[in-house]
Every structure is written in structure tokens, then in C-alpha cells.
Amino acid sequence: MTWVKRVGWRHLVLILIVLFALFPIAFVVSAAINPLGTLSSSELYPTGASFENFHKLFTDSRYPFVHWFVNSTLIALVSAFASVFISMCAAYAFSRMKFRGRRGGLLALMLIQMFPQFLAMVTIFMIFTTVTDLWPAFGFNEVWGLLVLYLGGALGVNTWLMKGFLDTVPRELDESATIDGASHAQAFFRVILPLVAPILAVTALLAFIGTINEFIFASFFLTDPESKTLAVGLYGMIAGDRNVNFGMFAAGSLLTAVPTVAVFLWLQKYIVNGLTAGAVKG
Amino acid sequence: MTTPSTSSVDSGGTQGAGSNGSPRPLPEQRRSRGRATTPAAPREITTGFLAGRVIALGLVAAIDLYAGPPLISGRHWAGVVILAAVSLVIAYVYLSKRHVPVKYLLPGTIFLIAFQVLPVLYTLTTAVTNFGDGHRGNKDEAIVAIQTSSLQQVANAPEYGLSPALDKSDHLVFLLVTTDAAGDRKVQVGTADGLKDLPGANVGLTGKVTEADGYTILNAGDAAGRAEEIGAFAVPTGQGAIKSSGLSRAVELKATKLYDAGCDCVTDVASGTKYTADESKGYFVGPNGDNLSQGWKVNVGLHNFARLVNDPAISGPFLGSFVWNIVFALSSVFFSFALGMICALALHSPRVRGTKLYRTLLILPYAMPSFAMLLVWRDMFNTDFGLINRVFGSHIDWLGQPMTARFALILVNMWLGFPYMFLVATGALQAIPRELTEASSIDGATAWQGFKRVTLPLLLVALSPLLISSFAYNFNNFNAVQFITKGGPFPPDNASSGATDLLITYTYRLAFGGSGAQFGFAAAISTIIFAIVATMSAIAFRRTRKLEEVYS
């Protein structure tokens, strides 16, 4: 009785919540291997197993899934690394250097952080209409334009977080490197970056996931079938014929999930720090 | 972190027999950090130092070479000036030894200004215009559009044999052949600027130009490939334009609406009606108050904001969306925090086994791509095929009724959000000293009292900044609503504002919804969302400061 009272209820609660957490995922898995591939025949548990949906996903010429996958991965990887890098650079300046406008800059960033970039979607659309005319390689239907656009939001989102991390690294470490004759760049690249690498990995992972899921910009930016990202492409796949395409969609979702979930679980123990360490202290 | 092999490279300059290249210079930095005894000296010029500058200059040059020519050929002089100024700043900052902080801040700042600050400022200025479908360009463009769209074929208009061709700079032109009453052929070339005679061209049996100096005539296949371009091409003439009719014939069309600069009005040739320009509306308005559908962009002041208050078709739904928006954001944060905290509390005991497994399973919803899971949830709520109705044997139109759709949204958002709350609550719980909870239980508090009076307040203090950011995030949680309900269900009499619309999905539909883009109005609503989010964050951060003072 006391076991139930002390520990048992915990397991009961946790098992219930785990069931709640897992059942949509179980449904996706079961739908992905469902040989019939329709929404109406998909159950919570698999009723048969086949790779028919995966096969269709890679061969159906209406839905260039491989292109979407490459586009999404490319955009998300490059923008995750680039945005972490440029905000890390800024955070290094804010954390380690004294200069005029430092406080002002930090405050401005805090303010900008409150305004999500996508609120300006109307004018970004207008700006990129001009960009498409002038520099088509960075315009609509090109991943590079979208990438550059995402980098615009990087500084506002991550700098405070990164500065929080950097403030926890003892100054003596880079100061001693400087005394030894290292330049500011050497102290940054050789001393600071390796020390905060795990936390950078987590931030990059979160940025990666955020970019993979981004829909607003991608939806009006990429309208050619082959230039779409996974979010836009898979959305379109079941926008029209949702019952018939559901199996293919589930297979695509699963393939999208596998890499991120793997990295996520791998970095699990750093993630809590990544989420809390840089939180803006009020 | 020093590499032991570096010193050998220095002495072995000739190693690798046969390589006639100069020995790789030893990066200065490795040496100096390896030997801590060297005092800080004025830095020499190292390879790293040089490489950094070369890369910076190369990047600037590459950007200029790529971005410059289109700006110059398009005569965007302001753009040229900005590009030059930015290039100079970059070159100066990275070449000079001073301004070290700027070197680190510049890359992010450039992106920030170009793609966040400028768009936001531009949004504010767009919000006071009527920019949108029907008001896209300036007045001259509107006049051209009105005249072009009023082109009509009139009786006895000249007809031409048409050969679409490309000129030397690959621009589309029309090579045109007419035969007058006397049977004389006349060959002309029509460009976007007008008609010109074209002597010395060969005309074939079909009455079309087959060869002309300086022009490449498109064969049937190429012409078919450019059919759309050819169909849109118009050669202006005095009172109208020559347009293609099919790919081998062209006809002269006459404008039935003509602009007269003298009265600043457009006259309908057939009926004689005069439409006078109204600069406050950006339309040509007729005598009965009706207007031509093509207008131009004008400043409308605060009209877009006034519509939100004065126009009953907009103000009611807008207020409804606003209230729902707050309810949605609050309950998303509340429920996902509650569930996440319950998980964290249940796991927060040394007696529980399988912590790692539980944790891994619990964060799975957070690791899955949320856009896909949102779509999966939407289809689980499907009335006819959805899993939920099949499991419960019900036939509820979950997303078709306002209340169930709202319930579904909050449930789904809780599912997506609770793992994050679980992770941060676990972190915060571990930071609360055990003595505090133990002390309260020694003082005779029950577990519930201990939680309510000690643990919860401390958790809230630690997590309130995160809860506020989570609120701000959910306030604009576009994906959740767009993917599950698209803002619907919509009331029968109003297709523009649905029961689950957030302000952001409403804005999106105004701008890109397909039924006439209203960019100016959408920008006005964006501005209002800016204001709301900023105010709420400011108030909330003030409150948290108070909370911290109370509990610390």
C-alpha cells in the first residue's frame, strides 16, 4: 500500500501521459507501413506491413519528395550553423568587450527579439518581389533567398541566449590566451568556441528544428514543385486528396522525423541547459 | 589544444621531396600559444591575419560583382549607393586593426537590418497606404493598365502577318507584314517602344518575314514555348496597340478608355463617361461614384486602423479573434505547463525507476517535426476517416464547429508544448534546494501544501521568463492554427474571419489568401500585433521582477 502511495501513483500518472504522448506517433508509424495507404484504413496499430507507401513516395512524379528533403535539409543545416555562428560572434562582443553602444545594442536586441520576423511578411514579400527581378538566384523559388531571409532573424533570436552561455565561461581562460599573445580571433575560435561547443550544438539543433518547421515564408517563397521544402510539400500533398495520400504523407513525415529525433535524443542531456541557461532574466 | 606536430613542419621545410612549392608557413598563432613564456608583443602579420582580410575583401568583391550590375542596368541609383556604402564599411572594418567589436557584430547586424529592421519599418509605412490588388503601382502604371485592358479590336483594323523574333540583345520583337489596298507590302518591326520600318527583309509565301538582318526569327517550337510572353507583348501605336492573335497573326487594337492629362481623367470612348482621378482613394471615380477597377497606391493615413473600429463587418470579428487569440495563448501555456510540471514532479523522486526511459518517451512529441504532427492531428480529427471518431465510434465534426475546433486546437497545442515544459520544469525542480521542501514537511505541511506554498512559487519565479516567451510565441502560433483549422470554421455570412482565427492567420489570409490581396490593411494588423506583443511583454517582465523581489 505504501509503495502505491509513494511511487505507484507516479508510474500510473507517467504511463498515462506517455500513452497520450505516443499515440499520434504510433498512428503515424502504423499509417506509414499500412499497405492500403489511405487515412480511412489507418489504425493505431499496424494491420499489415509493407513499404508500398515509401516506394510510392520516391517514385510519384507529382511529389518530388527527394528534392523537398534535400531543400529542407540544406536550408535548415546551413541556416542553423550560420545563424548560430553569427549570433555567437555578436554574443562574444557583447560578453567580452567594452564599447560604446553596448548597453544600447543589447536593449535593442531584446526589443527586436519580441517582434517575430514573420509579422513583417507582407513587406518581406514585397521586398523579395524586387529581389527576384534584380537577383533571381536569391528570389522566389530559390532556396538561397529563403536562407538569407532566415539569417535576418538569427541575431534577434539567439544573441541573448549565447551571451548567457558565454557569461558562464570564466574570463580568465580567454584573458590568459590573450596574455600569451593570442589575437581576439584566436581567443574566440580556439578557446571560447570549443568550450561552448555542446551548448552550441543544442542551439543549432533547436534552430534546425525551427527552420524545418517554418511554413509562412516558405509557403509564398517556394511555389515550384521542385523548390519546395518538406513543410510546404507535405502540406500540399494532403491538402487536395487527403484520404488517398495519407499513407505517403505518413511515410514522408516519418523520414523527416528520423534524423532530427536521433540527434535530439543523442543531445538530450544538454538540451535542458540549452533551453534555460540563456533565458532572459527579468 | 596545441598540436604537437607543428614544430616539425617548421624545421622540415624541405620535407616531401619533389614538391617545388614553398614550405607551408607555420601559423604564428600555434607557436605563440604553445609557449606561454612569450610576453604579449605587438602582433606580427600572420597567415591567419592575412587570410581573414583576404576572405573579407574577396567576399565584398564577390557580392559587389554579383549585386552591382543588375542595379546599374536597372538604374537603381539609390541601391548602388547603398551597396557601395555597405561595401566600404565592411572593407574598412575588416581591414583596419581597430573597431574590434564591430568586426564581430557586423555580419549579424547587416542581416538584421536588411531582413528584420527594414521590413518592420516598411510595414509601418505600408500600413498607412491602400497597397494591394488594384492598388499595386503608381498612377502612371494604373493609366497604362487601364488603357491596355480596354484594348478592343475595331472593324477594319489592320492585320499583320507575324513572325516573333529576338533582337541582338535577346528581347522579344514582332516582325510585321501588312498589305495595303494597292497590294503593296510593308515590313515593320514592333518593339515595346513602337513601330519602325524594316527594309531589306525577306517575306515568304505565307506573308510572313522569313529572314531579317539582326533578328533571329523564332521557329514554331520556340514560339510555342514562349506563347505566354508573346500573348502579353504589345507594340504601342498612337491610339492603341498591336497584339498577337495566335502565333502567326497580329492585329491592331484600339483603346476604348483614354487618359487625358488636361482634366486628369479617363474617358470611356464608347459611352463618353468621364472618370476623374481621386487622389485620396487612388481611383478614377465616375459621375455615379463608381470607380475603375485599376487604381494606384496612395497614402490613406489611418484609414486602415479606423476600419478596425468603424467597419462593423470587420470590427466584430476582429474583436472576437483578439479575445480568442488571448484565450488560446493563455490556455496553451497553462495546460502544457501543467502537464509538463506533473511529469516533472512525478519523476522527481529517487525511488522512481526507469527515469531515463520515461524521459525519452516524454520528449518524443517535441522532437518530431511539428508541422507533420499538426497535419496528422488534423486528420485524426477528420469526421469521416479520422482515428478519433473511429476509436470512439462517434461522428463528431470536430473541426467544423467553433467550440470543438477550439478544444481540438488547445489539446493539440498542449501535446506539442508539454515536453518543453517538462524539460524546463525538471531543470528548475532540480535547482530547488531539498531543505526547503523538507523544512515545510517537518513543520507539518502536507505534500499538497508543501507543493502549493513552496515548490510552485519557486518554480514560477524560475520559469516565468520562459512562460512569458511561451505566451508570446503562442500568441502568434501560426502553424498550429493554419495546419489544423486554417482559421475555420467560418460563419456562413463571413468568409474572412473564422472561429479559430488568430490575428496572424487573419493577416496571412488578407495578404495571401487569394481573394484580393490587401497588403496595406494586413500591414496595419501586423502593426497592431507588434503593439500588443510589446505591451504584454513589457507588463509581464515588470511583474516578474516584482515576483523575484517577493520570493528572493
Coordinates of N, CA, C and O in Angstrom, one line a residue, chain A residues 184-271:
Chain A
H184 N 42.4 38.5 -30.7 CA 41.0 38.3 -30.3 C 40.3 37.1 -31.1 O 39.6 36.4 -30.5
A185 N 40.7 37.0 -32.3 CA 40.1 36.0 -33.2 C 40.6 34.6 -32.7 O 39.8 33.7 -32.6
Q186 N 41.9 34.5 -32.3 CA 42.4 33.2 -31.9 C 41.7 32.8 -30.6 O 41.3 31.7 -30.4
A187 N 41.6 33.8 -29.7 CA 40.9 33.5 -28.4 C 39.5 33.0 -28.6 O 39.0 32.1 -28.0
F188 N 38.9 33.6 -29.6 CA 37.5 33.3 -29.9 C 37.4 31.9 -30.5 O 36.6 31.0 -30.0
F189 N 38.2 31.7 -31.6 CA 38.0 30.4 -32.3 C 38.6 29.2 -31.6 O 38.2 28.1 -31.6
R190 N 39.8 29.5 -30.9 CA 40.5 28.3 -30.3 C 40.1 28.1 -28.8 O 40.4 27.0 -28.3
V191 N 39.7 29.1 -28.1 CA 39.4 28.9 -26.7 C 38.0 28.9 -26.4 O 37.4 27.9 -25.8
I192 N 37.3 29.9 -26.8 CA 35.9 30.0 -26.4 C 35.0 29.0 -27.2 O 34.2 28.3 -26.5
L193 N 35.1 29.0 -28.5 CA 34.2 28.1 -29.2 C 34.2 26.6 -28.8 O 33.2 26.0 -28.5
P194 N 35.4 26.1 -28.6 CA 35.4 24.7 -28.1 C 34.8 24.5 -26.8 O 34.1 23.5 -26.5
L195 N 34.9 25.5 -25.9 CA 34.3 25.3 -24.6 C 32.8 25.3 -24.6 O 32.2 24.7 -23.8
V196 N 32.2 26.1 -25.5 CA 30.7 26.2 -25.5 C 30.2 25.3 -26.6 O 29.0 25.3 -26.9
A197 N 31.0 24.4 -27.2 CA 30.5 23.6 -28.3 C 29.3 22.8 -28.0 O 28.3 22.8 -28.8
P198 N 29.2 22.1 -26.8 CA 28.0 21.3 -26.6 C 26.7 22.1 -26.7 O 25.7 21.8 -27.3
I199 N 26.8 23.3 -26.0 CA 25.6 24.1 -25.9 C 25.3 24.7 -27.3 O 24.1 24.9 -27.7
L200 N 26.3 25.0 -28.1 CA 26.1 25.5 -29.5 C 25.4 24.4 -30.3 O 24.5 24.7 -31.1
A201 N 25.8 23.1 -30.0 CA 25.2 22.1 -30.8 C 23.7 22.0 -30.5 O 22.8 21.9 -31.4
V202 N 23.3 22.2 -29.2 CA 21.9 22.2 -28.9 C 21.2 23.4 -29.5 O 20.1 23.2 -30.1
T203 N 21.8 24.6 -29.4 CA 21.1 25.7 -30.1 C 21.0 25.5 -31.6 O 19.9 25.8 -32.1
A204 N 22.0 24.9 -32.2 CA 21.9 24.7 -33.6 C 20.8 23.7 -33.9 O 20.1 23.8 -34.9
L205 N 20.7 22.7 -33.0 CA 19.6 21.7 -33.2 C 18.3 22.3 -33.2 O 17.4 22.1 -34.0
L206 N 18.1 23.2 -32.1 CA 16.8 23.9 -32.0 C 16.5 24.8 -33.2 O 15.4 24.8 -33.7
A207 N 17.6 25.4 -33.7 CA 17.4 26.3 -34.8 C 17.1 25.4 -36.1 O 16.2 25.8 -36.9
F208 N 17.7 24.3 -36.1 CA 17.4 23.3 -37.2 C 16.0 22.9 -37.2 O 15.3 23.0 -38.3
I209 N 15.5 22.5 -36.1 CA 14.1 22.1 -36.0 C 13.1 23.2 -36.3 O 12.2 23.1 -37.1
G210 N 13.5 24.4 -35.8 CA 12.7 25.6 -36.1 C 12.6 25.8 -37.6 O 11.5 26.1 -38.1
T211 N 13.7 25.7 -38.3 CA 13.7 26.0 -39.7 C 13.0 24.9 -40.5 O 12.2 25.2 -41.5
I212 N 13.1 23.7 -40.1 CA 12.4 22.6 -40.8 C 10.9 22.8 -40.7 O 10.2 22.6 -41.6
N213 N 10.5 23.4 -39.6 CA 9.0 23.6 -39.4 C 8.5 24.9 -39.9 O 7.3 25.1 -39.9
E214 N 9.4 25.8 -40.4 CA 8.9 27.1 -40.8 C 8.0 26.9 -42.1 O 8.3 26.3 -43.0
F215 N 6.9 27.6 -42.0 CA 5.9 27.5 -43.1 C 5.6 28.8 -43.8 O 5.5 28.8 -45.0
I216 N 5.4 29.9 -43.0 CA 4.9 31.1 -43.6 C 5.7 31.6 -44.8 O 5.2 31.7 -45.9
F217 N 7.0 31.8 -44.5 CA 7.9 32.3 -45.6 C 8.0 31.3 -46.7 O 7.9 31.6 -47.9
A218 N 8.3 30.0 -46.3 CA 8.5 29.0 -47.3 C 7.3 28.9 -48.2 O 7.4 28.6 -49.4
S219 N 6.1 29.1 -47.7 CA 4.9 28.8 -48.5 C 4.7 29.9 -49.6 O 4.2 29.5 -50.7
F220 N 5.1 31.1 -49.4 CA 4.9 32.0 -50.5 C 6.2 32.2 -51.3 O 6.2 32.7 -52.4
F221 N 7.3 31.7 -50.7 CA 8.6 31.8 -51.4 C 8.8 30.7 -52.4 O 9.3 30.9 -53.5
L222 N 8.4 29.5 -52.0 CA 8.7 28.3 -52.9 C 7.4 27.8 -53.4 O 6.7 27.1 -52.7
T223 N 7.1 28.0 -54.7 CA 5.9 27.5 -55.2 C 6.1 26.5 -56.3 O 5.2 25.7 -56.6
D224 N 7.3 26.5 -56.9 CA 7.7 25.4 -57.9 C 7.7 24.1 -57.1 O 8.2 24.0 -56.0
P225 N 7.2 23.0 -57.7 CA 7.2 21.7 -57.0 C 8.5 21.3 -56.6 O 8.7 20.9 -55.4
E226 N 9.6 21.6 -57.4 CA 10.9 21.1 -57.0 C 11.6 22.0 -56.0 O 12.7 21.6 -55.5
S227 N 11.1 23.2 -55.8 CA 11.9 24.1 -54.9 C 11.3 24.0 -53.5 O 11.8 24.7 -52.6
K228 N 10.2 23.3 -53.3 CA 9.5 23.3 -52.0 C 10.4 22.7 -50.9 O 11.3 21.9 -51.2
T229 N 10.0 23.0 -49.7 CA 10.6 22.4 -48.5 C 9.6 21.3 -48.1 O 8.5 21.2 -48.6
L230 N 10.0 20.5 -47.1 CA 9.2 19.4 -46.7 C 7.9 19.9 -46.1 O 6.8 19.4 -46.4
A231 N 8.0 21.0 -45.3 CA 6.7 21.5 -44.7 C 5.7 21.9 -45.8 O 4.5 21.6 -45.7
V232 N 6.2 22.7 -46.8 CA 5.3 23.1 -47.8 C 4.8 22.0 -48.7 O 3.6 21.8 -49.0
G233 N 5.8 21.1 -49.0 CA 5.4 20.0 -49.9 C 4.5 19.0 -49.3 O 3.4 18.6 -49.9
L234 N 4.8 18.6 -48.1 CA 3.9 17.6 -47.4 C 2.5 18.2 -47.2 O 1.5 17.5 -47.2
Y235 N 2.5 19.5 -46.8 CA 1.2 20.2 -46.6 C 0.4 20.1 -47.9 O -0.8 19.8 -47.8
G236 N 1.0 20.4 -49.0 CA 0.3 20.3 -50.3 C -0.1 18.9 -50.6 O -1.2 18.7 -51.3
M237 N 0.7 17.9 -50.2 CA 0.4 16.6 -50.6 C -1.0 16.1 -50.1 O -1.7 15.4 -50.8
I238 N -1.3 16.5 -48.8 CA -2.6 16.1 -48.3 C -3.6 17.2 -48.3 O -4.7 17.1 -47.7
A239 N -3.3 18.3 -48.9 CA -4.2 19.4 -49.0 C -5.4 19.0 -49.9 O -6.5 19.3 -49.7
G240 N -5.0 18.4 -51.1 CA -6.0 18.1 -52.0 C -6.7 16.8 -51.7 O -7.9 16.7 -51.4
D241 N -5.9 15.7 -51.8 CA -6.6 14.4 -51.7 C -6.1 13.7 -50.4 O -5.2 12.9 -50.4
R242 N -6.7 14.1 -49.3 CA -6.1 13.7 -48.0 C -6.3 12.3 -47.7 O -5.4 11.7 -47.1
N243 N -7.4 11.7 -48.1 CA -7.6 10.3 -47.7 C -6.6 9.4 -48.4 O -5.9 8.5 -47.9
V244 N -6.5 9.6 -49.8 CA -5.7 8.7 -50.6 C -4.2 8.8 -50.3 O -3.5 7.8 -50.2
N245 N -3.8 10.1 -50.1 CA -2.3 10.3 -50.0 C -1.8 10.1 -48.6 O -0.6 10.3 -48.3
F246 N -2.7 9.8 -47.6 CA -2.3 9.8 -46.2 C -1.1 8.9 -45.9 O -0.2 9.3 -45.2
G247 N -1.1 7.7 -46.5 CA 0.0 6.8 -46.2 C 1.3 7.3 -46.7 O 2.3 7.3 -46.0
M248 N 1.3 7.9 -47.9 CA 2.5 8.5 -48.4 C 3.0 9.7 -47.5 O 4.2 9.8 -47.2
F249 N 2.0 10.5 -47.1 CA 2.3 11.6 -46.2 C 3.0 11.1 -44.9 O 4.0 11.6 -44.4
A250 N 2.4 10.0 -44.3 CA 2.9 9.5 -43.1 C 4.3 9.0 -43.3 O 5.2 9.2 -42.4
A251 N 4.5 8.3 -44.4 CA 5.9 7.8 -44.7 C 6.9 9.0 -44.8 O 8.0 8.9 -44.2
G252 N 6.5 10.1 -45.5 CA 7.3 11.2 -45.6 C 7.6 11.9 -44.2 O 8.7 12.3 -43.9
S253 N 6.6 12.0 -43.4 CA 6.7 12.6 -42.1 C 7.7 11.7 -41.3 O 8.6 12.3 -40.6
L254 N 7.6 10.4 -41.4 CA 8.5 9.6 -40.6 C 9.9 9.8 -41.0 O 10.8 9.9 -40.2
L255 N 10.1 9.8 -42.4 CA 11.5 10.1 -42.9 C 12.0 11.4 -42.4 O 13.2 11.6 -42.2
T256 N 11.2 12.4 -42.3 CA 11.6 13.7 -41.9 C 12.0 13.6 -40.4 O 12.9 14.3 -40.0
A257 N 11.3 12.8 -39.7 CA 11.5 12.8 -38.2 C 12.7 12.1 -37.8 O 13.4 12.4 -36.8
V258 N 13.1 11.0 -38.6 CA 14.1 10.1 -38.1 C 15.4 10.9 -37.8 O 16.0 10.7 -36.7
P259 N 16.0 11.7 -38.7 CA 17.2 12.3 -38.4 C 17.1 13.3 -37.2 O 18.0 13.2 -36.3
T260 N 16.1 14.1 -37.1 CA 16.0 15.0 -36.0 C 15.8 14.3 -34.7 O 16.5 14.7 -33.7
V261 N 15.0 13.3 -34.7 CA 14.7 12.6 -33.4 C 16.0 12.0 -32.9 O 16.4 12.0 -31.8
A262 N 16.8 11.4 -33.9 CA 18.0 10.7 -33.5 C 19.0 11.7 -32.8 O 19.5 11.5 -31.7
V263 N 19.2 12.9 -33.5 CA 20.1 13.9 -32.9 C 19.6 14.4 -31.6 O 20.3 14.6 -30.6
F264 N 18.3 14.6 -31.6 CA 17.6 15.1 -30.4 C 17.9 14.2 -29.2 O 18.3 14.7 -28.1
L265 N 17.7 12.9 -29.4 CA 17.9 12.0 -28.3 C 19.4 11.9 -27.9 O 19.7 11.8 -26.7
W266 N 20.2 12.1 -28.9 CA 21.6 12.0 -28.7 C 22.1 13.2 -27.8 O 22.9 13.1 -26.9
L267 N 21.5 14.4 -28.1 CA 22.0 15.6 -27.3 C 21.1 15.8 -26.1 O 21.2 16.9 -25.5
Q268 N 20.3 14.8 -25.8 CA 19.2 15.1 -24.8 C 19.7 15.7 -23.5 O 19.1 16.7 -23.0
K269 N 20.9 15.3 -23.0 CA 21.2 15.8 -21.7 C 21.7 17.2 -21.7 O 21.7 17.9 -20.7
Y270 N 22.0 17.7 -22.9 CA 22.4 19.1 -22.9 C 21.2 20.1 -23.1 O 21.3 21.3 -23.0
I271 N 20.1 19.4 -23.5 CA 19.0 20.3 -24.0 C 18.4 21.2 -22.9 O 18.1 22.3 -23.2

